[in-house]
PDB file of C-alpha atoms in Angstrom:
ATOM      1  CA  UNK A   7       0.000   0.000   0.000  1.00 49.00           C
ATOM      2  CA  UNK A   8       1.342   3.428  -0.960  1.00 58.00           C
ATOM      3  CA  UNK A   9       1.021   6.570   1.131  1.00 59.00           C
ATOM      4  CA  UNK A  10      -0.888   9.274  -0.726  1.00 57.00           C
ATOM      5  CA  UNK A  11       0.532  12.720   0.049  1.00 66.00           C
ATOM      6  CA  UNK A  12       2.104  15.535  -1.931  1.00 76.00           C
ATOM      7  CA  UNK A  13       3.975  16.938   1.074  1.00 88.00           C
ATOM      8  CA  UNK A  14       7.734  16.537   1.003  1.00 95.00           C
ATOM      9  CA  UNK A  15       8.379  18.124   4.412  1.00 95.00           C
ATOM     10  CA  UNK A  16       6.733  16.448   7.419  1.00 95.00           C
ATOM     11  CA  UNK A  17       4.309  14.351   5.313  1.00 95.00           C
ATOM     12  CA  UNK A  18       2.745  12.760   8.401  1.00 94.00           C
ATOM     13  CA  UNK A  19       2.264  15.984  10.370  1.00 94.00           C
ATOM     14  CA  UNK A  20       4.541  15.152  13.285  1.00 94.00           C
ATOM     15  CA  UNK A  21       4.254  17.737  16.083  1.00 94.00           C
ATOM     16  CA  UNK A  22       6.682  17.075  18.961  1.00 95.00           C
ATOM     17  CA  UNK A  23       6.449  19.200  22.098  1.00 93.00           C
ATOM     18  CA  UNK A  24       9.442  21.460  21.536  1.00 94.00           C
ATOM     19  CA  UNK A  25      10.038  25.052  20.464  1.00 91.00           C
ATOM     20  CA  UNK A  26      11.780  24.163  17.191  1.00 95.00           C
ATOM     21  CA  UNK A  27      12.143  20.925  15.300  1.00 97.00           C
ATOM     22  CA  UNK A  28      13.375  19.623  11.947  1.00 97.00           C
ATOM     23  CA  UNK A  29      10.795  17.165  10.595  1.00 96.00           C
ATOM     24  CA  UNK A  30      11.337  14.322   8.184  1.00 97.00           C
ATOM     25  CA  UNK A  31      11.735  15.294   4.543  1.00 97.00           C
ATOM     26  CA  UNK A  32      11.389  13.359   1.332  1.00 97.00           C
ATOM     27  CA  UNK A  33       9.336  10.766  -0.489  1.00 95.00           C
ATOM     28  CA  UNK A  34       6.670   9.244   1.775  1.00 94.00           C
ATOM     29  CA  UNK A  35       6.916   6.043  -0.308  1.00 93.00           C
ATOM     30  CA  UNK A  36      10.687   5.888  -0.075  1.00 96.00           C
ATOM     31  CA  UNK A  37      12.784   2.799  -0.656  1.00 96.00           C
ATOM     32  CA  UNK A  38      15.680   4.387   1.263  1.00 97.00           C
ATOM     33  CA  UNK A  39      15.458   6.029   4.700  1.00 98.00           C
ATOM     34  CA  UNK A  40      18.507   8.051   5.798  1.00 98.00           C
ATOM     35  CA  UNK A  41      18.511   8.513   9.582  1.00 98.00           C
ATOM     36  CA  UNK A  42      20.658  11.015  11.479  1.00 98.00           C
ATOM     37  CA  UNK A  43      21.095  12.009  15.113  1.00 98.00           C
ATOM     38  CA  UNK A  44      19.626  15.490  15.730  1.00 97.00           C
ATOM     39  CA  UNK A  45      19.699  18.892  13.979  1.00 97.00           C
ATOM     40  CA  UNK A  46      22.532  20.194  16.155  1.00 95.00           C
ATOM     41  CA  UNK A  47      24.760  17.389  14.830  1.00 96.00           C
ATOM     42  CA  UNK A  48      23.607  16.800  11.256  1.00 97.00           C
ATOM     43  CA  UNK A  49      22.177  20.142  10.151  1.00 97.00           C
ATOM     44  CA  UNK A  50      18.867  21.762   9.365  1.00 97.00           C
ATOM     45  CA  UNK A  51      18.613  24.180  12.295  1.00 96.00           C
ATOM     46  CA  UNK A  52      18.273  27.153   9.935  1.00 95.00           C
ATOM     47  CA  UNK A  53      16.791  25.432   6.865  1.00 96.00           C
ATOM     48  CA  UNK A  54      14.304  23.101   8.544  1.00 97.00           C
ATOM     49  CA  UNK A  55      15.483  20.187   6.366  1.00 98.00           C
ATOM     50  CA  UNK A  56      17.629  17.277   7.625  1.00 98.00           C
ATOM     51  CA  UNK A  57      21.236  17.043   6.422  1.00 98.00           C
ATOM     52  CA  UNK A  58      21.451  20.631   5.166  1.00 98.00           C
ATOM     53  CA  UNK A  59      23.318  23.779   6.099  1.00 96.00           C
ATOM     54  CA  UNK A  60      26.724  22.360   7.069  1.00 96.00           C
ATOM     55  CA  UNK A  61      29.830  21.282   5.183  1.00 97.00           C
ATOM     56  CA  UNK A  62      29.370  17.707   6.411  1.00 97.00           C
ATOM     57  CA  UNK A  63      25.732  17.689   5.271  1.00 97.00           C
ATOM     58  CA  UNK A  64      26.732  18.900   1.824  1.00 97.00           C
ATOM     59  CA  UNK A  65      29.389  16.198   1.690  1.00 97.00           C
ATOM     60  CA  UNK A  66      26.756  13.557   2.452  1.00 98.00           C
ATOM     61  CA  UNK A  67      24.293  14.998  -0.064  1.00 98.00           C
ATOM     62  CA  UNK A  68      26.941  14.931  -2.776  1.00 98.00           C
ATOM     63  CA  UNK A  69      27.567  11.239  -2.129  1.00 98.00           C
ATOM     64  CA  UNK A  70      23.836  10.477  -2.107  1.00 98.00           C
ATOM     65  CA  UNK A  71      23.446  12.191  -5.480  1.00 98.00           C
ATOM     66  CA  UNK A  72      26.357  10.216  -6.916  1.00 97.00           C
ATOM     67  CA  UNK A  73      24.887   7.030  -5.453  1.00 97.00           C
ATOM     68  CA  UNK A  74      21.447   7.694  -6.955  1.00 97.00           C
ATOM     69  CA  UNK A  75      19.486   8.423  -3.757  1.00 97.00           C
ATOM     70  CA  UNK A  76      19.036  12.153  -4.412  1.00 97.00           C
ATOM     71  CA  UNK A  77      18.432  13.928  -7.692  1.00 97.00           C
ATOM     72  CA  UNK A  78      20.018  17.233  -6.647  1.00 97.00           C
ATOM     73  CA  UNK A  79      21.663  18.788  -3.591  1.00 97.00           C
ATOM     74  CA  UNK A  80      20.598  21.949  -1.755  1.00 97.00           C
ATOM     75  CA  UNK A  81      18.715  23.283   1.241  1.00 97.00           C
ATOM     76  CA  UNK A  82      15.664  21.545  -0.248  1.00 97.00           C
ATOM     77  CA  UNK A  83      17.286  18.574  -1.999  1.00 97.00           C
ATOM     78  CA  UNK A  84      15.406  16.914  -4.848  1.00 97.00           C
ATOM     79  CA  UNK A  85      14.394  13.456  -3.653  1.00 94.00           C
ATOM     80  CA  UNK A  86      13.065  10.367  -5.379  1.00 84.00           C
ATOM     81  CA  UNK A  87      12.297   7.255  -3.290  1.00 94.00           C
ATOM     82  CA  UNK A  88      14.454   8.610  -0.438  1.00 97.00           C
ATOM     83  CA  UNK A  89      13.448  10.002   2.976  1.00 98.00           C
ATOM     84  CA  UNK A  90      15.633  11.945   5.429  1.00 98.00           C
ATOM     85  CA  UNK A  91      14.973  12.207   9.162  1.00 98.00           C
ATOM     86  CA  UNK A  92      16.459  12.232  12.671  1.00 98.00           C
ATOM     87  CA  UNK A  93      16.251  10.115  15.793  1.00 97.00           C
ATOM     88  CA  UNK A  94      15.628  13.354  17.695  1.00 97.00           C
ATOM     89  CA  UNK A  95      13.959  15.948  15.489  1.00 97.00           C
ATOM     90  CA  UNK A  96      13.851  18.704  18.123  1.00 97.00           C
ATOM     91  CA  UNK A  97      16.525  21.404  18.014  1.00 96.00           C
ATOM     92  CA  UNK A  98      18.431  21.162  21.318  1.00 90.00           C
ATOM     93  CA  UNK A  99      18.129  24.288  23.438  1.00 85.00           C
ATOM     94  CA  UNK A 100      21.303  23.700  25.434  1.00 82.00           C
ATOM     95  CA  UNK A 101      23.875  21.093  24.446  1.00 83.00           C
ATOM     96  CA  UNK A 102      23.028  17.574  23.368  1.00 88.00           C
ATOM     97  CA  UNK A 103      19.730  15.843  24.155  1.00 94.00           C
ATOM     98  CA  UNK A 104      19.695  13.644  27.253  1.00 94.00           C
ATOM     99  CA  UNK A 105      18.895   9.936  27.288  1.00 94.00           C
ATOM    100  CA  UNK A 106      15.404  10.865  28.502  1.00 95.00           C
ATOM    101  CA  UNK A 107      15.033  13.295  25.582  1.00 95.00           C
ATOM    102  CA  UNK A 108      15.897  10.565  23.077  1.00 96.00           C
ATOM    103  CA  UNK A 109      13.466   8.196  24.792  1.00 96.00           C
ATOM    104  CA  UNK A 110      10.696  10.791  24.559  1.00 95.00           C
ATOM    105  CA  UNK A 111      11.296  11.289  20.833  1.00 95.00           C
ATOM    106  CA  UNK A 112      11.511   7.557  20.067  1.00 95.00           C
ATOM    107  CA  UNK A 113       7.753   7.267  19.482  1.00 95.00           C
ATOM    108  CA  UNK A 114       7.855   9.933  16.770  1.00 96.00           C
ATOM    109  CA  UNK A 115      10.845   8.370  15.044  1.00 96.00           C
ATOM    110  CA  UNK A 116       9.456   4.835  15.190  1.00 95.00           C
ATOM    111  CA  UNK A 117       6.017   5.909  13.910  1.00 94.00           C
ATOM    112  CA  UNK A 118       7.579   7.734  10.968  1.00 94.00           C
ATOM    113  CA  UNK A 119       9.987   4.904  10.144  1.00 95.00           C
ATOM    114  CA  UNK A 120       7.151   2.370  10.061  1.00 93.00           C
ATOM    115  CA  UNK A 121       4.909   4.705   8.058  1.00 93.00           C
ATOM    116  CA  UNK A 122       7.628   5.172   5.441  1.00 94.00           C
ATOM    117  CA  UNK A 123       8.371   1.422   5.451  1.00 92.00           C
ATOM    118  CA  UNK A 124      11.494   1.844   3.341  1.00 95.00           C
ATOM    119  CA  UNK A 125      13.390  -1.260   2.307  1.00 94.00           C
ATOM    120  CA  UNK A 126      16.798   0.112   3.309  1.00 96.00           C
ATOM    121  CA  UNK A 127      17.730   2.100   6.429  1.00 97.00           C
ATOM    122  CA  UNK A 128      20.914   4.146   6.269  1.00 98.00           C
ATOM    123  CA  UNK A 129      21.820   5.358   9.784  1.00 98.00           C
ATOM    124  CA  UNK A 130      24.381   8.174   9.841  1.00 98.00           C
ATOM    125  CA  UNK A 131      26.840   8.326  12.719  1.00 97.00           C
ATOM    126  CA  UNK A 132      27.386   6.147  15.762  1.00 96.00           C
ATOM    127  CA  UNK A 133      24.257   6.991  17.768  1.00 95.00           C
ATOM    128  CA  UNK A 134      21.821   6.461  14.904  1.00 96.00           C
ATOM    129  CA  UNK A 135      23.627   3.294  13.848  1.00 95.00           C
ATOM    130  CA  UNK A 136      23.611   1.830  17.346  1.00 93.00           C
ATOM    131  CA  UNK A 137      19.901   2.576  17.753  1.00 94.00           C
ATOM    132  CA  UNK A 138      18.947   1.078  14.391  1.00 94.00           C
ATOM    133  CA  UNK A 139      21.055  -2.047  14.917  1.00 92.00           C
ATOM    134  CA  UNK A 140      19.696  -2.641  18.420  1.00 90.00           C
ATOM    135  CA  UNK A 141      16.067  -1.902  17.551  1.00 90.00           C
ATOM    136  CA  UNK A 142      15.541  -2.991  13.961  1.00 89.00           C
ATOM    137  CA  UNK A 143      17.850  -5.956  13.407  1.00 86.00           C
ATOM    138  CA  UNK A 144      17.381  -9.505  14.636  1.00 71.00           C
ATOM    139  CA  UNK A 145      20.963  -9.819  15.828  1.00 67.00           C
ATOM    140  CA  UNK A 146      22.024  -8.865  19.342  1.00 61.00           C
ATOM    141  CA  UNK A 147      24.415  -5.931  19.049  1.00 60.00           C
ATOM    142  CA  UNK A 148      26.462  -5.890  22.254  1.00 58.00           C
ATOM    143  CA  UNK A 149      29.820  -4.580  21.114  1.00 63.00           C
ATOM    144  CA  UNK A 150      30.878  -0.993  20.523  1.00 75.00           C
ATOM    145  CA  UNK A 151      29.811   0.349  17.152  1.00 88.00           C
ATOM    146  CA  UNK A 152      32.941   0.634  15.006  1.00 93.00           C
ATOM    147  CA  UNK A 153      31.829   3.124  12.368  1.00 96.00           C
ATOM    148  CA  UNK A 154      34.973   3.006  10.188  1.00 96.00           C
ATOM    149  CA  UNK A 155      34.523  -0.775   9.925  1.00 95.00           C
ATOM    150  CA  UNK A 156      30.728  -0.666   9.440  1.00 95.00           C
ATOM    151  CA  UNK A 157      30.710   2.223   6.968  1.00 98.00           C
ATOM    152  CA  UNK A 158      28.970   1.315   3.683  1.00 98.00           C
ATOM    153  CA  UNK A 159      28.522  -2.355   4.637  1.00 96.00           C
ATOM    154  CA  UNK A 160      25.270  -4.321   4.439  1.00 94.00           C
ATOM    155  CA  UNK A 161      23.602  -5.721   7.578  1.00 92.00           C
ATOM    156  CA  UNK A 162      20.356  -7.651   7.249  1.00 87.00           C
ATOM    157  CA  UNK A 163      17.729  -6.650   9.804  1.00 79.00           C
ATOM    158  CA  UNK A 164      14.255  -7.741  10.780  1.00 76.00           C
ATOM    159  CA  UNK A 165      12.473  -6.571   7.638  1.00 81.00           C
ATOM    160  CA  UNK A 166      15.106  -3.999   6.664  1.00 88.00           C
ATOM    161  CA  UNK A 167      18.490  -3.936   5.049  1.00 94.00           C
ATOM    162  CA  UNK A 168      20.774  -1.634   7.046  1.00 95.00           C
ATOM    163  CA  UNK A 169      23.750   0.238   5.571  1.00 97.00           C
ATOM    164  CA  UNK A 170      25.562   2.279   8.241  1.00 97.00           C
ATOM    165  CA  UNK A 171      27.205   5.531   7.197  1.00 98.00           C
ATOM    166  CA  UNK A 172      30.140   7.007   9.071  1.00 98.00           C
ATOM    167  CA  UNK A 173      29.479  10.586  10.205  1.00 98.00           C
ATOM    168  CA  UNK A 174      30.441  12.695   7.165  1.00 98.00           C
ATOM    169  CA  UNK A 175      32.211  15.166   9.470  1.00 98.00           C
ATOM    170  CA  UNK A 176      34.700  12.336  10.144  1.00 98.00           C
ATOM    171  CA  UNK A 177      35.104  11.028   6.602  1.00 98.00           C
ATOM    172  CA  UNK A 178      38.596  10.265   5.455  1.00 96.00           C
ATOM    173  CA  UNK A 179      40.015   9.459   2.054  1.00 94.00           C
ATOM    174  CA  UNK A 180      37.825   6.953   0.290  1.00 97.00           C
ATOM    175  CA  UNK A 181      34.778   7.103   2.591  1.00 98.00           C
ATOM    176  CA  UNK A 182      32.624   9.020   0.107  1.00 98.00           C
ATOM    177  CA  UNK A 183      33.612   6.739  -2.758  1.00 98.00           C
ATOM    178  CA  UNK A 184      32.977   3.639  -0.628  1.00 98.00           C
ATOM    179  CA  UNK A 185      29.445   4.835   0.085  1.00 98.00           C
ATOM    180  CA  UNK A 186      28.789   5.672  -3.552  1.00 98.00           C
ATOM    181  CA  UNK A 187      30.076   2.256  -4.672  1.00 98.00           C
ATOM    182  CA  UNK A 188      27.913   0.491  -2.065  1.00 97.00           C
ATOM    183  CA  UNK A 189      24.795   2.401  -3.148  1.00 97.00           C
ATOM    184  CA  UNK A 190      25.409   1.772  -6.839  1.00 97.00           C
ATOM    185  CA  UNK A 191      25.909  -1.932  -6.171  1.00 96.00           C
ATOM    186  CA  UNK A 192      22.799  -2.076  -4.007  1.00 95.00           C
ATOM    187  CA  UNK A 193      20.632  -0.339  -6.584  1.00 93.00           C
ATOM    188  CA  UNK A 194      21.744  -2.823  -9.247  1.00 92.00           C
ATOM    189  CA  UNK A 195      20.247  -5.675  -7.181  1.00 90.00           C
ATOM    190  CA  UNK A 196      16.777  -6.531  -5.881  1.00 83.00           C
ATOM    191  CA  UNK A 197      17.131  -4.915  -2.451  1.00 77.00           C
ATOM    192  CA  UNK A 198      13.414  -4.972  -1.637  1.00 69.00           C
ATOM    193  CA  UNK A 199      12.434  -6.600   1.661  1.00 55.00           C
ATOM    194  CA  UNK A 200       9.081  -8.129   0.704  1.00 46.00           C
ATOM    195  CA  UNK A 201       7.045 -11.288   1.192  1.00 42.00           C
ATOM    196  CA  UNK A 202       4.374 -12.832  -1.037  1.00 32.00           C
ATOM    197  CA  UNK A 203       1.369 -13.738   1.121  1.00 32.00           C
ATOM    198  CA  UNK A 204      -0.752 -14.722  -1.871  1.00 35.00           C
ATOM    199  CA  UNK A 205      -1.006 -18.299  -0.616  1.00 37.00           C
ATOM    200  CA  UNK A 206      -3.127 -17.047   2.286  1.00 37.00           C
ATOM    201  CA  UNK A 207      -5.777 -15.294   0.186  1.00 44.00           C
ATOM    202  CA  UNK A 208      -8.206 -16.394  -2.498  1.00 52.00           C
ATOM    203  CA  UNK A 209      -7.118 -16.357  -6.134  1.00 53.00           C
ATOM    204  CA  UNK A 210      -3.842 -16.820  -7.923  1.00 54.00           C
ATOM    205  CA  UNK A 211      -2.533 -13.245  -7.785  1.00 46.00           C
ATOM    206  CA  UNK A 212       0.458 -12.441  -5.570  1.00 42.00           C
ATOM    207  CA  UNK A 213      -0.110 -10.351  -2.433  1.00 33.00           C
ATOM    208  CA  UNK A 214       3.156  -8.531  -1.783  1.00 37.00           C
ATOM    209  CA  UNK A 215       3.718  -6.899   1.613  1.00 40.00           C
ATOM    210  CA  UNK A 216       6.652  -5.318   3.419  1.00 47.00           C
TER     211      UNK A 216
END
């Protein structure tokens, strides 16, 4: 089932209880969901769009364009089958969010992630990667998240394929190209996480679900 909406910014009308927030942005029927930490880390405080307004955000956008996940960069990047959002969409008033703050925002993030129902989650940075691996993969993740080692690798989750992305502010030589190569390879394959439940319903037609 596809979500019917023409809104690119905040398509599901999320309204967290905070003075300022950066809502999800992109295609509500995305195949790819890029997940960051919060606006103070990954941009958007001034633009209102995730992964914008900083040198690191522009670096990530450039790689996503080269990898085929964005059509064009900018403060309102052109998207096609890609959605951008944060674990914690509120703009921190003083320093980083606390553990309680992240816990409070979890319901918004989880609701949006499940509404988008992308096939591939791309967590950016250690915090987003740790949360996605612990919450949305079947494997128990008990060791420290080694982002240089996990960067641009494929991890199969419970209904999602996960490709961690090292924080672009920390990218070294080859990190951008590694991500681009991984995305190009992925897009050349059948990456969809779907099941055919047609055997459970009348008729011979397939019934494909996420």
